[in-house]
Short mmCIF file of C-alpha atoms and ligand atoms in Angstrom, two decimals:
data_model
loop_
_atom_site.label_atom_id
_atom_site.label_comp_id
_atom_site.label_asym_id
_atom_site.label_seq_id
_atom_site.Cartn_x
_atom_site.Cartn_y
_atom_site.Cartn_z
CA MET A 1 -143.76 -184.40 109.03
CA THR A 2 -140.94 -186.96 108.92
CA ARG A 3 -141.73 -190.67 108.80
CA TYR A 4 -140.83 -191.29 112.41
CA GLU A 5 -143.06 -188.40 113.51
CA GLN A 6 -145.90 -189.84 111.42
CA LEU A 7 -145.49 -193.22 113.06
CA ALA A 8 -145.33 -191.63 116.52
CA GLN A 9 -148.47 -189.70 115.66
CA GLN A 10 -150.29 -192.88 114.61
CA LEU A 11 -149.31 -194.69 117.80
CA ARG A 12 -150.33 -191.70 119.93
CA GLU A 13 -153.77 -191.68 118.29
CA GLN A 14 -154.05 -195.43 118.93
CA ILE A 15 -153.24 -194.90 122.60
CA ARG A 16 -155.66 -191.98 122.81
CA THR A 17 -158.50 -193.98 121.31
CA GLY A 18 -157.84 -196.90 123.66
CA ILE A 19 -156.54 -199.43 121.12
CA TRP A 20 -153.50 -199.64 123.39
CA GLN A 21 -154.21 -199.19 127.06
CA GLU A 22 -152.09 -198.55 130.12
CA GLY A 23 -149.64 -201.41 130.65
CA ASP A 24 -150.17 -202.96 127.18
CA LYS A 25 -147.06 -204.14 125.42
CA LEU A 26 -146.64 -202.44 122.05
CA PRO A 27 -145.59 -204.46 119.00
CA SER A 28 -141.84 -205.01 119.07
CA LEU A 29 -139.55 -202.86 116.98
CA ARG A 30 -138.96 -205.73 114.59
CA GLU A 31 -142.66 -206.46 114.21
CA THR A 32 -143.39 -202.81 113.48
CA VAL A 33 -140.55 -202.70 110.94
CA ARG A 34 -142.03 -205.75 109.20
CA ARG A 35 -145.61 -204.41 109.20
CA SER A 36 -144.88 -200.82 108.29
CA GLY A 37 -142.06 -201.31 105.81
CA LEU A 38 -140.13 -198.56 107.66
CA SER A 39 -136.47 -198.87 108.65
CA LEU A 40 -135.43 -199.97 112.14
CA MET A 41 -133.94 -196.49 112.77
CA THR A 42 -137.26 -194.82 111.87
CA VAL A 43 -139.28 -197.10 114.14
CA LEU A 44 -136.77 -196.73 116.98
CA SER A 45 -136.88 -192.92 116.67
CA ALA A 46 -140.69 -192.98 116.83
CA TYR A 47 -140.66 -195.14 119.96
CA GLN A 48 -137.99 -192.95 121.57
CA LEU A 49 -140.03 -189.85 120.79
CA LEU A 50 -143.11 -191.34 122.45
CA GLU A 51 -141.00 -192.40 125.42
CA SER A 52 -139.56 -188.92 125.87
CA GLN A 53 -143.11 -187.52 125.79
CA GLY A 54 -144.22 -189.91 128.52
CA TRP A 55 -146.62 -191.98 126.38
CA ILE A 56 -144.69 -195.25 126.59
CA ARG A 57 -141.96 -196.82 128.71
CA SER A 58 -139.20 -199.20 127.72
CA ARG A 59 -138.40 -202.12 129.98
CA PRO A 60 -134.97 -203.70 129.48
CA GLN A 61 -135.21 -207.05 127.66
CA SER A 62 -139.04 -206.78 127.48
CA GLY A 63 -139.93 -204.07 125.01
CA TYR A 64 -142.13 -200.97 125.07
CA PHE A 65 -145.27 -200.57 127.23
CA VAL A 66 -148.01 -197.92 127.39
CA ALA A 67 -147.26 -195.63 130.33
CA PRO A 68 -149.87 -194.87 133.00
CA ALA A 69 -151.88 -191.94 131.68
CA ARG A 70 -151.57 -189.62 134.63
CA GLU A 71 -148.31 -190.69 136.20
CA ALA A 72 -146.19 -188.29 134.20
CA THR A 73 -148.42 -185.41 135.15
CA ARG A 74 -148.84 -185.88 138.88
CA TYR A 75 -147.39 -183.03 140.88
CA LEU A 76 -144.79 -183.74 143.53
CA SER A 77 -146.73 -181.26 145.64
CA PRO A 78 -150.28 -180.99 144.22
CA PRO A 79 -151.85 -177.52 144.08
CA GLN A 80 -154.83 -176.76 146.31
CA PRO A 81 -158.08 -177.47 144.39
CA LEU A 82 -159.60 -174.09 145.33
CA LEU A 83 -157.88 -170.97 146.54
CA PRO A 84 -159.88 -167.76 147.06
CA ALA A 85 -158.14 -164.37 147.17
CA GLU A 86 -159.93 -161.14 148.08
CA THR A 87 -157.08 -159.12 146.58
CA VAL A 88 -154.56 -159.95 143.92
CA ASP A 89 -151.26 -158.10 144.08
CA ILE A 90 -148.92 -159.25 141.37
CA ASN A 91 -148.29 -156.38 138.94
CA ALA A 92 -145.25 -154.94 140.69
CA PHE A 93 -143.54 -158.35 140.87
CA ILE A 94 -144.20 -159.17 137.22
CA PHE A 95 -143.14 -155.71 136.07
CA SER A 96 -139.80 -155.98 137.87
CA LEU A 97 -139.15 -159.42 136.39
CA LEU A 98 -140.09 -158.49 132.84
CA GLN A 99 -138.05 -155.28 133.01
CA ALA A 100 -134.97 -157.04 134.35
CA GLY A 101 -135.11 -159.78 131.73
CA ASN A 102 -135.73 -157.44 128.79
CA ASP A 103 -132.17 -157.62 127.48
CA PRO A 104 -131.83 -158.78 123.85
CA ASP A 105 -128.51 -160.44 124.70
CA CYS A 106 -130.13 -162.83 127.17
CA VAL A 107 -130.99 -166.39 126.21
CA ALA A 108 -134.73 -165.83 126.51
CA LEU A 109 -135.87 -169.13 128.01
CA GLY A 110 -138.36 -167.13 130.05
CA SER A 111 -140.00 -165.49 127.04
CA ALA A 112 -143.64 -166.18 126.20
CA PHE A 113 -143.02 -165.61 122.49
CA PRO A 114 -141.79 -168.17 119.99
CA ASP A 115 -138.53 -167.63 118.13
CA ALA A 116 -139.45 -164.77 115.76
CA SER A 117 -137.18 -166.11 113.01
CA LEU A 118 -139.85 -168.78 112.45
CA PHE A 119 -142.27 -166.14 111.17
CA PRO A 120 -142.65 -165.16 107.47
CA GLN A 121 -141.03 -161.74 107.94
CA HIS A 122 -140.43 -161.17 104.26
CA GLN A 123 -144.03 -161.78 103.18
CA LEU A 124 -145.37 -159.67 106.01
CA SER A 125 -143.05 -156.80 105.06
CA ARG A 126 -144.32 -157.02 101.48
CA SER A 127 -147.91 -156.78 102.71
CA LEU A 128 -147.02 -153.81 104.93
CA ILE A 129 -145.37 -151.93 102.06
CA LYS A 130 -148.33 -152.65 99.79
CA VAL A 131 -150.95 -151.37 102.24
CA ALA A 132 -148.81 -148.37 103.21
CA ARG A 133 -149.02 -147.23 99.58
CA GLN A 134 -152.82 -147.55 99.60
CA MET A 135 -153.31 -146.20 103.12
CA PRO A 136 -154.81 -142.76 102.45
CA SER A 137 -157.83 -144.31 100.76
CA GLN A 138 -158.08 -147.49 102.86
CA GLY A 139 -157.29 -146.21 106.35
CA ALA A 140 -160.76 -144.84 106.90
CA GLY A 141 -163.25 -147.33 108.29
CA VAL A 142 -160.52 -149.31 110.04
CA THR A 143 -159.96 -146.78 112.76
CA LEU A 144 -163.14 -147.53 114.68
CA PRO A 145 -164.36 -150.70 116.38
CA PRO A 146 -164.99 -153.45 115.32
CA GLY A 147 -161.99 -153.07 112.97
CA CYS A 148 -161.04 -154.03 109.42
CA ALA A 149 -163.90 -155.84 107.66
CA ASP A 150 -161.62 -157.96 105.46
CA LEU A 151 -159.61 -159.13 108.44
CA ARG A 152 -162.78 -160.01 110.39
CA ARG A 153 -164.07 -161.92 107.36
CA SER A 154 -160.80 -163.87 107.07
CA ILE A 155 -161.00 -164.79 110.76
CA ALA A 156 -164.65 -165.84 110.34
CA GLN A 157 -163.60 -168.03 107.41
CA ARG A 158 -161.01 -169.74 109.60
CA TYR A 159 -163.73 -170.50 112.17
CA ALA A 160 -165.97 -171.79 109.35
CA ALA A 161 -163.20 -174.16 108.21
CA ARG A 162 -163.50 -175.80 111.64
CA GLY A 163 -167.26 -176.05 111.34
CA MET A 164 -167.95 -173.01 113.56
CA GLU A 165 -170.41 -170.41 112.37
CA ILE A 166 -169.13 -167.10 113.69
CA SER A 167 -170.32 -164.03 111.83
CA PRO A 168 -167.74 -161.33 111.05
CA ASP A 169 -170.12 -159.00 112.93
CA GLU A 170 -169.41 -160.90 116.14
CA ILE A 171 -165.65 -160.32 115.81
CA VAL A 172 -163.83 -157.28 117.18
CA ILE A 173 -160.17 -156.68 116.23
CA THR A 174 -158.03 -155.76 119.24
CA SER A 175 -154.46 -154.80 120.13
CA GLY A 176 -153.27 -158.34 120.69
CA ALA A 177 -155.28 -160.93 122.57
CA LEU A 178 -154.39 -159.11 125.77
CA GLU A 179 -156.76 -156.26 124.93
CA ALA A 180 -159.45 -158.77 123.89
CA LEU A 181 -159.10 -160.62 127.19
CA ASN A 182 -159.11 -157.46 129.29
CA LEU A 183 -162.13 -156.01 127.48
CA GLY A 184 -163.89 -159.37 127.85
CA LEU A 185 -163.32 -159.49 131.57
CA GLN A 186 -164.36 -155.87 131.94
CA ALA A 187 -167.58 -156.47 130.00
CA LEU A 188 -168.56 -159.36 132.28
CA THR A 189 -167.70 -157.88 135.69
CA ARG A 190 -167.86 -154.89 138.04
CA PRO A 191 -165.25 -154.06 140.73
CA GLY A 192 -165.61 -156.40 143.69
CA ASP A 193 -167.00 -159.33 141.64
CA TRP A 194 -165.62 -162.86 141.93
CA VAL A 195 -163.84 -164.45 138.97
CA VAL A 196 -162.54 -167.99 138.43
CA VAL A 197 -159.00 -168.35 137.10
CA GLU A 198 -156.72 -171.32 136.60
CA SER A 199 -154.04 -172.34 139.03
CA PRO A 200 -151.42 -171.81 137.74
CA ALA A 201 -152.69 -169.07 135.40
CA PHE A 202 -151.31 -166.84 132.65
CA TYR A 203 -150.13 -163.79 134.61
CA GLY A 204 -152.13 -161.46 132.32
CA ALA A 205 -155.30 -162.82 133.96
CA LEU A 206 -153.96 -162.02 137.43
CA GLN A 207 -152.86 -158.55 136.36
CA ALA A 208 -156.33 -157.83 134.93
CA ILE A 209 -157.99 -159.00 138.15
CA GLU A 210 -155.76 -156.68 140.15
CA ARG A 211 -156.40 -153.76 137.78
CA PHE A 212 -160.20 -154.18 137.76
CA GLN A 213 -160.30 -154.74 141.55
CA LEU A 214 -161.87 -158.17 141.28
CA LYS A 215 -161.69 -161.14 143.64
CA ALA A 216 -160.28 -164.41 142.35
CA VAL A 217 -160.91 -168.08 143.01
CA ALA A 218 -157.98 -170.05 141.62
CA VAL A 219 -159.01 -173.55 140.54
CA ALA A 220 -156.34 -176.26 140.23
CA THR A 221 -155.37 -177.01 136.64
CA ASP A 222 -153.87 -180.30 135.53
CA PRO A 223 -151.00 -180.33 133.02
CA GLN A 224 -152.97 -182.76 130.80
CA GLN A 225 -156.67 -182.43 131.59
CA GLY A 226 -157.00 -178.70 132.21
CA MET A 227 -159.08 -177.18 134.98
CA ASP A 228 -160.35 -179.47 137.76
CA LEU A 229 -164.07 -179.36 136.93
CA ASP A 230 -165.23 -180.81 140.26
CA ALA A 231 -163.37 -178.00 142.00
CA LEU A 232 -164.91 -175.52 139.55
CA ALA A 233 -168.40 -176.85 140.35
CA GLN A 234 -167.64 -176.33 144.04
CA ALA A 235 -166.41 -172.77 143.40
CA LEU A 236 -169.59 -171.98 141.45
CA ARG A 237 -171.73 -173.24 144.35
CA GLN A 238 -169.70 -171.40 147.00
CA TYR A 239 -169.04 -167.98 145.42
CA PRO A 240 -171.17 -165.55 143.33
CA ILE A 241 -168.88 -166.00 140.32
CA LYS A 242 -169.44 -163.61 137.40
CA ALA A 243 -166.79 -164.76 134.93
CA CYS A 244 -164.31 -167.55 134.28
CA TRP A 245 -161.03 -166.95 132.41
CA LEU A 246 -159.18 -170.00 131.14
CA MET A 247 -157.16 -171.53 128.34
CA SER A 248 -158.64 -174.64 126.80
CA HIS A 249 -155.61 -175.32 124.56
CA CYS A 250 -151.87 -175.38 125.23
CA GLN A 251 -152.35 -173.78 128.64
CA ASN A 252 -149.77 -171.22 129.71
CA PRO A 253 -147.68 -172.13 131.70
CA LEU A 254 -148.44 -175.89 131.86
CA GLY A 255 -148.98 -176.60 128.16
CA GLY A 256 -151.97 -178.98 128.45
CA THR A 257 -155.18 -179.12 126.42
CA MET A 258 -158.61 -179.83 127.91
CA PRO A 259 -160.32 -182.87 126.31
CA ALA A 260 -163.53 -182.21 124.34
CA ALA A 261 -165.74 -183.84 126.99
CA GLY A 262 -164.23 -181.53 129.61
CA LYS A 263 -164.99 -178.48 127.47
CA GLN A 264 -168.64 -179.49 127.17
CA ARG A 265 -168.97 -180.11 130.90
CA LEU A 266 -167.28 -176.78 131.62
CA LEU A 267 -169.77 -174.93 129.42
CA ALA A 268 -172.73 -176.75 131.00
CA LEU A 269 -171.50 -175.81 134.49
CA LEU A 270 -171.04 -172.17 133.55
CA ALA A 271 -174.46 -172.05 131.86
CA GLU A 272 -176.11 -173.56 134.96
CA HIS A 273 -174.75 -170.65 137.03
CA GLY A 274 -175.17 -167.93 134.38
CA VAL A 275 -171.40 -167.30 134.17
CA GLY A 276 -169.59 -165.94 131.09
CA LEU A 277 -166.36 -167.47 129.81
CA VAL A 278 -163.32 -165.56 128.62
CA GLU A 279 -161.60 -168.26 126.56
CA ASP A 280 -157.94 -167.40 126.00
CA ASP A 281 -156.95 -169.31 122.87
CA VAL A 282 -153.75 -167.61 121.78
CA TYR A 283 -151.93 -170.93 121.31
CA GLY A 284 -154.90 -172.74 119.71
CA GLU A 285 -153.23 -172.90 116.28
CA LEU A 286 -150.13 -174.54 117.80
CA TYR A 287 -151.92 -177.83 118.50
CA ALA A 288 -150.30 -181.24 118.16
CA GLY A 289 -151.90 -183.96 116.07
CA LEU A 290 -153.63 -183.92 112.74
CA GLU A 291 -156.78 -181.95 113.50
CA PRO A 292 -157.18 -178.71 115.44
CA PRO A 293 -159.10 -179.25 118.67
CA LEU A 294 -162.37 -177.30 118.89
CA PRO A 295 -162.50 -174.48 121.43
CA VAL A 296 -165.24 -174.31 124.08
CA LYS A 297 -166.81 -171.64 121.85
CA ALA A 298 -167.71 -174.40 119.34
CA TRP A 299 -170.43 -175.72 121.71
CA ASP A 300 -171.68 -172.29 122.75
CA LYS A 301 -175.22 -171.71 121.51
CA GLU A 302 -176.00 -168.78 123.83
CA GLY A 303 -173.12 -166.40 123.04
CA ARG A 304 -171.76 -166.94 126.57
CA VAL A 305 -168.16 -167.51 125.44
CA LEU A 306 -165.81 -164.70 124.45
CA HIS A 307 -163.25 -166.49 122.34
CA CYS A 308 -159.97 -164.53 122.21
CA GLY A 309 -157.33 -165.23 119.57
CA SER A 310 -154.16 -163.61 118.33
CA PHE A 311 -151.55 -163.56 115.58
CA SER A 312 -148.80 -162.70 118.08
CA LYS A 313 -147.67 -166.28 118.72
CA THR A 314 -148.11 -167.63 115.23
CA LEU A 315 -147.38 -164.94 112.69
CA ALA A 316 -146.45 -161.41 113.71
CA THR A 317 -145.42 -160.70 117.30
CA GLY A 318 -144.92 -156.96 116.97
CA PHE A 319 -148.08 -156.25 114.97
CA ARG A 320 -150.13 -156.55 118.18
CA ILE A 321 -153.24 -157.85 116.41
CA GLY A 322 -155.74 -160.08 118.17
CA TRP A 323 -159.49 -160.46 118.20
CA VAL A 324 -162.46 -161.54 120.21
CA ALA A 325 -165.49 -163.45 118.94
CA ALA A 326 -167.58 -161.80 121.58
CA GLY A 327 -171.03 -163.45 121.50
CA GLN A 328 -173.57 -161.49 123.54
CA GLN A 329 -170.90 -158.98 124.54
CA VAL A 330 -170.04 -157.72 121.07
CA ASP A 331 -171.60 -154.27 121.57
CA ALA A 332 -170.25 -153.88 125.10
CA ILE A 333 -166.73 -154.76 123.90
CA GLN A 334 -166.86 -152.16 121.14
CA ARG A 335 -168.06 -149.47 123.55
CA LEU A 336 -165.28 -150.32 126.00
CA GLN A 337 -162.69 -150.27 123.21
CA LEU A 338 -163.95 -146.91 122.00
CA MET A 339 -163.48 -145.52 125.50
CA SER A 340 -159.98 -146.95 125.97
CA THR A 341 -157.75 -147.50 122.92
CA LEU A 342 -160.29 -146.45 120.25
CA SER A 343 -159.00 -149.00 117.73
CA THR A 344 -156.11 -151.15 116.60
CA SER A 345 -153.42 -149.78 114.28
CA ALA A 346 -154.92 -149.53 110.76
CA PRO A 347 -151.74 -150.43 108.77
CA MET A 348 -151.20 -153.56 110.84
CA GLN A 349 -154.81 -154.71 110.38
CA LEU A 350 -154.68 -154.06 106.64
CA ALA A 351 -151.30 -155.79 106.27
CA LEU A 352 -152.57 -158.90 108.05
CA ALA A 353 -155.74 -158.91 105.95
CA ASP A 354 -153.54 -158.73 102.86
CA TYR A 355 -151.27 -161.55 104.08
CA LEU A 356 -154.24 -163.80 104.92
CA SER A 357 -155.74 -163.22 101.49
CA SER A 358 -152.64 -164.86 99.99
CA HIS A 359 -153.73 -168.19 101.59
CA ARG A 360 -150.21 -168.88 102.84
CA TYR A 361 -151.06 -168.89 106.53
CA ASP A 362 -152.03 -172.57 106.81
CA LYS A 363 -148.85 -173.74 105.13
CA HIS A 364 -146.82 -171.50 107.43
CA LEU A 365 -148.69 -172.85 110.48
CA HIS A 366 -148.04 -176.41 109.39
CA THR A 367 -144.28 -175.80 109.21
CA LEU A 368 -144.32 -173.79 112.44
CA ARG A 369 -146.10 -176.54 114.40
CA ARG A 370 -143.67 -179.13 113.13
CA THR A 371 -140.57 -177.07 113.93
CA LEU A 372 -141.84 -176.19 117.40
CA GLU A 373 -142.61 -179.83 118.17
CA GLN A 374 -139.13 -180.89 117.05
CA ARG A 375 -137.42 -178.15 119.05
CA LYS A 376 -139.44 -178.89 122.17
CA HIS A 377 -138.55 -182.54 121.85
CA ILE A 378 -134.83 -181.71 121.65
CA PHE A 379 -135.02 -179.35 124.64
CA HIS A 380 -136.94 -181.93 126.61
CA ARG A 381 -134.35 -184.63 126.04
CA ALA A 382 -131.49 -182.27 126.82
CA ILE A 383 -133.16 -181.20 130.07
CA GLN A 384 -133.82 -184.78 131.08
CA ARG A 385 -130.16 -185.57 130.51
CA ALA A 386 -128.70 -182.46 132.17
CA PHE A 387 -131.00 -181.71 135.13
CA PRO A 388 -130.88 -183.58 138.45
CA ASP A 389 -133.26 -186.56 138.57
CA VAL A 390 -135.46 -185.00 141.26
CA VAL A 391 -136.55 -182.27 138.83
CA ARG A 392 -139.87 -183.15 137.21
CA VAL A 393 -140.43 -181.99 133.64
CA TYR A 394 -143.99 -181.72 132.30
CA TYR A 395 -144.22 -182.29 128.57
CA ALA A 396 -147.59 -181.47 127.08
CA GLU A 397 -148.21 -181.68 123.38
CA GLY A 398 -148.61 -178.52 121.33
CA SER A 399 -147.19 -175.05 121.84
CA TYR A 400 -143.59 -174.61 123.04
CA PHE A 401 -143.52 -174.52 126.83
CA LEU A 402 -142.02 -176.94 129.31
CA TRP A 403 -142.97 -176.69 132.99
CA LEU A 404 -140.42 -177.81 135.53
CA GLU A 405 -140.96 -178.64 139.17
CA LEU A 406 -138.11 -178.51 141.68
CA PRO A 407 -138.23 -179.95 145.20
CA ALA A 408 -140.71 -177.90 147.27
CA TYR A 409 -138.02 -176.15 149.34
CA CYS A 410 -136.40 -174.58 146.23
CA CYS A 411 -137.29 -171.05 145.17
CA ALA A 412 -137.45 -170.56 141.40
CA THR A 413 -137.43 -166.77 141.84
CA ARG A 414 -133.96 -167.10 143.37
CA LEU A 415 -133.03 -169.24 140.40
CA TYR A 416 -134.39 -166.49 138.12
CA TRP A 417 -132.07 -163.82 139.59
CA ARG A 418 -129.10 -166.19 139.64
CA ALA A 419 -129.67 -167.22 135.98
CA LEU A 420 -130.13 -163.60 134.93
CA GLU A 421 -126.61 -162.82 136.16
CA GLU A 422 -125.45 -165.35 133.59
CA GLY A 423 -127.58 -163.94 130.77
CA ILE A 424 -130.36 -166.53 130.92
CA THR A 425 -134.02 -165.85 131.68
CA ILE A 426 -136.67 -168.24 132.97
CA ALA A 427 -140.31 -167.62 133.96
CA PRO A 428 -140.54 -168.44 137.69
CA GLY A 429 -143.72 -170.04 139.06
CA ARG A 430 -144.45 -167.06 141.29
CA MET A 431 -145.56 -165.19 138.13
CA PHE A 432 -148.44 -167.58 137.60
CA ALA A 433 -150.34 -167.41 140.87
CA ALA A 434 -151.50 -164.89 143.43
CA ASP A 435 -149.88 -166.99 146.16
CA GLU A 436 -146.71 -169.02 146.69
CA GLN A 437 -147.97 -172.41 145.48
CA TYR A 438 -145.65 -172.55 142.47
CA ARG A 439 -142.58 -170.84 143.88
CA HIS A 440 -140.63 -174.08 143.26
CA CYS A 441 -141.69 -174.32 139.58
CA PHE A 442 -140.68 -172.51 136.42
CA ARG A 443 -141.59 -172.37 132.73
CA LEU A 444 -139.09 -172.71 129.89
CA ASN A 445 -139.54 -171.60 126.29
CA ALA A 446 -138.43 -174.47 124.03
CA SER A 447 -138.92 -172.70 120.69
CA LEU A 448 -135.32 -171.52 120.32
CA PRO A 449 -132.98 -173.22 117.85
CA TRP A 450 -130.87 -175.92 119.45
CA ASP A 451 -127.46 -174.33 118.91
CA PRO A 452 -124.34 -173.95 121.11
CA ARG A 453 -125.93 -170.93 122.83
CA SER A 454 -129.05 -172.84 123.86
CA GLU A 455 -127.02 -175.90 124.78
CA THR A 456 -124.70 -173.90 127.04
CA ALA A 457 -127.68 -172.12 128.62
CA ILE A 458 -129.45 -175.39 129.46
CA ARG A 459 -126.24 -176.91 130.83
CA ARG A 460 -125.58 -173.84 132.98
CA LEU A 461 -129.18 -173.71 134.18
CA ALA A 462 -128.94 -177.37 135.17
CA GLU A 463 -125.82 -176.56 137.24
CA LEU A 464 -127.59 -173.66 138.96
CA VAL A 465 -130.55 -175.91 139.71
CA GLY A 466 -128.13 -178.48 141.10
CA GLU A 467 -126.60 -175.85 143.40
CA LEU A 468 -130.05 -174.72 144.58
CA ILE A 469 -131.07 -178.28 145.39
CA ALA A 470 -127.76 -179.07 147.10
CA ALA A 471 -128.09 -175.98 149.33
CA GLY A 472 -131.08 -177.70 150.95
CA PRO A 473 -134.08 -176.12 152.66
CA PRO A 474 -133.57 -172.71 154.30
CA ALA A 475 -132.55 -173.09 157.96
C1 PLP B 1 -151.75 -167.14 127.60
C2 PLP B 1 -151.61 -165.83 126.94
N1 PLP B 1 -152.69 -165.12 126.65
C3 PLP B 1 -152.60 -163.91 126.05
C4 PLP B 1 -151.39 -163.38 125.73
C5 PLP B 1 -151.33 -162.05 125.06
O1 PLP B 1 -151.34 -162.22 123.66
P1 PLP B 1 -151.04 -160.98 122.69
O2 PLP B 1 -149.56 -160.89 122.55
O3 PLP B 1 -151.74 -161.33 121.43
O4 PLP B 1 -151.62 -159.78 123.34
C6 PLP B 1 -150.22 -164.10 126.01
C7 PLP B 1 -148.90 -163.54 125.71
O5 PLP B 1 -147.90 -163.96 126.21
C8 PLP B 1 -150.34 -165.36 126.61
O6 PLP B 1 -149.27 -166.10 126.92
#
């Protein structure tokens, strides 16, 4: 971490812990230079970083002040707190969008994956070659659920490092987190059951609900605080909910992370109504700050939470390796996996187990988090400069997504098709809900290197957005 990032980090922690509260004037640049021994440029960069992230505001001639906590996150048009849907019909739409945008020459601002060049390709290849040579003897025993014992032990050790006691026997290796999430939902429900999802939600949750013929209650989710827990309590009272699927960290598409107190209340609410939680934590390792936040699973004493993780976003996209720490459902998950995909690819499991045994993963994650934060910061500033003022940009810490909100009359799906003609993809809001609530929003991937290609794409996208806004509401 550079010095200015360290200083920004310190100030952020001070604001979080209430040392500096909304409206407080921060020490002047000169005062901070004197106290910290850092250069004026370093201190100025730290303050500018915090300003671009919405933590502080500068007032001409007066200095820097702590910004109102929720102002930056308030929607121009707030989502409905609760939205029930007896049927979810989204697969065809998502399929057409993903197919159309699957061109390697596109600037993939709509992609859900981070820039793959940030992954340790060389080391992973070495592990793959090594295990391929040993495969005939080692392959056996990995081709049935729950998967490779060494890999499950490594994952259990990573939980233990966070103070969570998860036995390797509770962990099932899956084909990416997507299989873990789908098996989790299947284990907790029967066709026709009601499920709580976020609004907006990762489209994989909506696709699973459609596939398993479930009914969904979408609960409004805040870009900073996560799911609206009062609305969740209401949903639990009103509907016979069987499962809840949500992201407690770096929510996709909004980016936000639920505070620890929220996670505990969430678990208490679910326990009160006997509801299981499918916790989608694929971006959990891409947290901001010094310490990883604990997942809801950390407070789960009853095995109610199915905590789903993945290496797809942090290490090896194409390996398709994820897992679920399945609590009470560990046997059910294995039976379901046996009936569907049987198991995850043995060479990929063994290669990841080999890579993890080299103890390089944490160092890689550290560099990855830092690079992603820097890139997101650059994208954010560029978007603020290039896009019309009426466009609201939500910057949440961690991960690599930015969520943009256009005036309500604009259709981001139209923007998608228009941008695609120019070789740029975005992820339109319609992908993240069973209804039209977010048709004026879209998600951008800010993990790409800031080079002339990205710069041109952002500038062109800003022009297209400008044209869409200028066209006004449909007659
Ligand atoms: C929120 C979320 N959950 C789960 C997944 C699936 O993860 P995996 O690639 O490990 O299957 C994705 C992939 O985009 C995602 O964005």
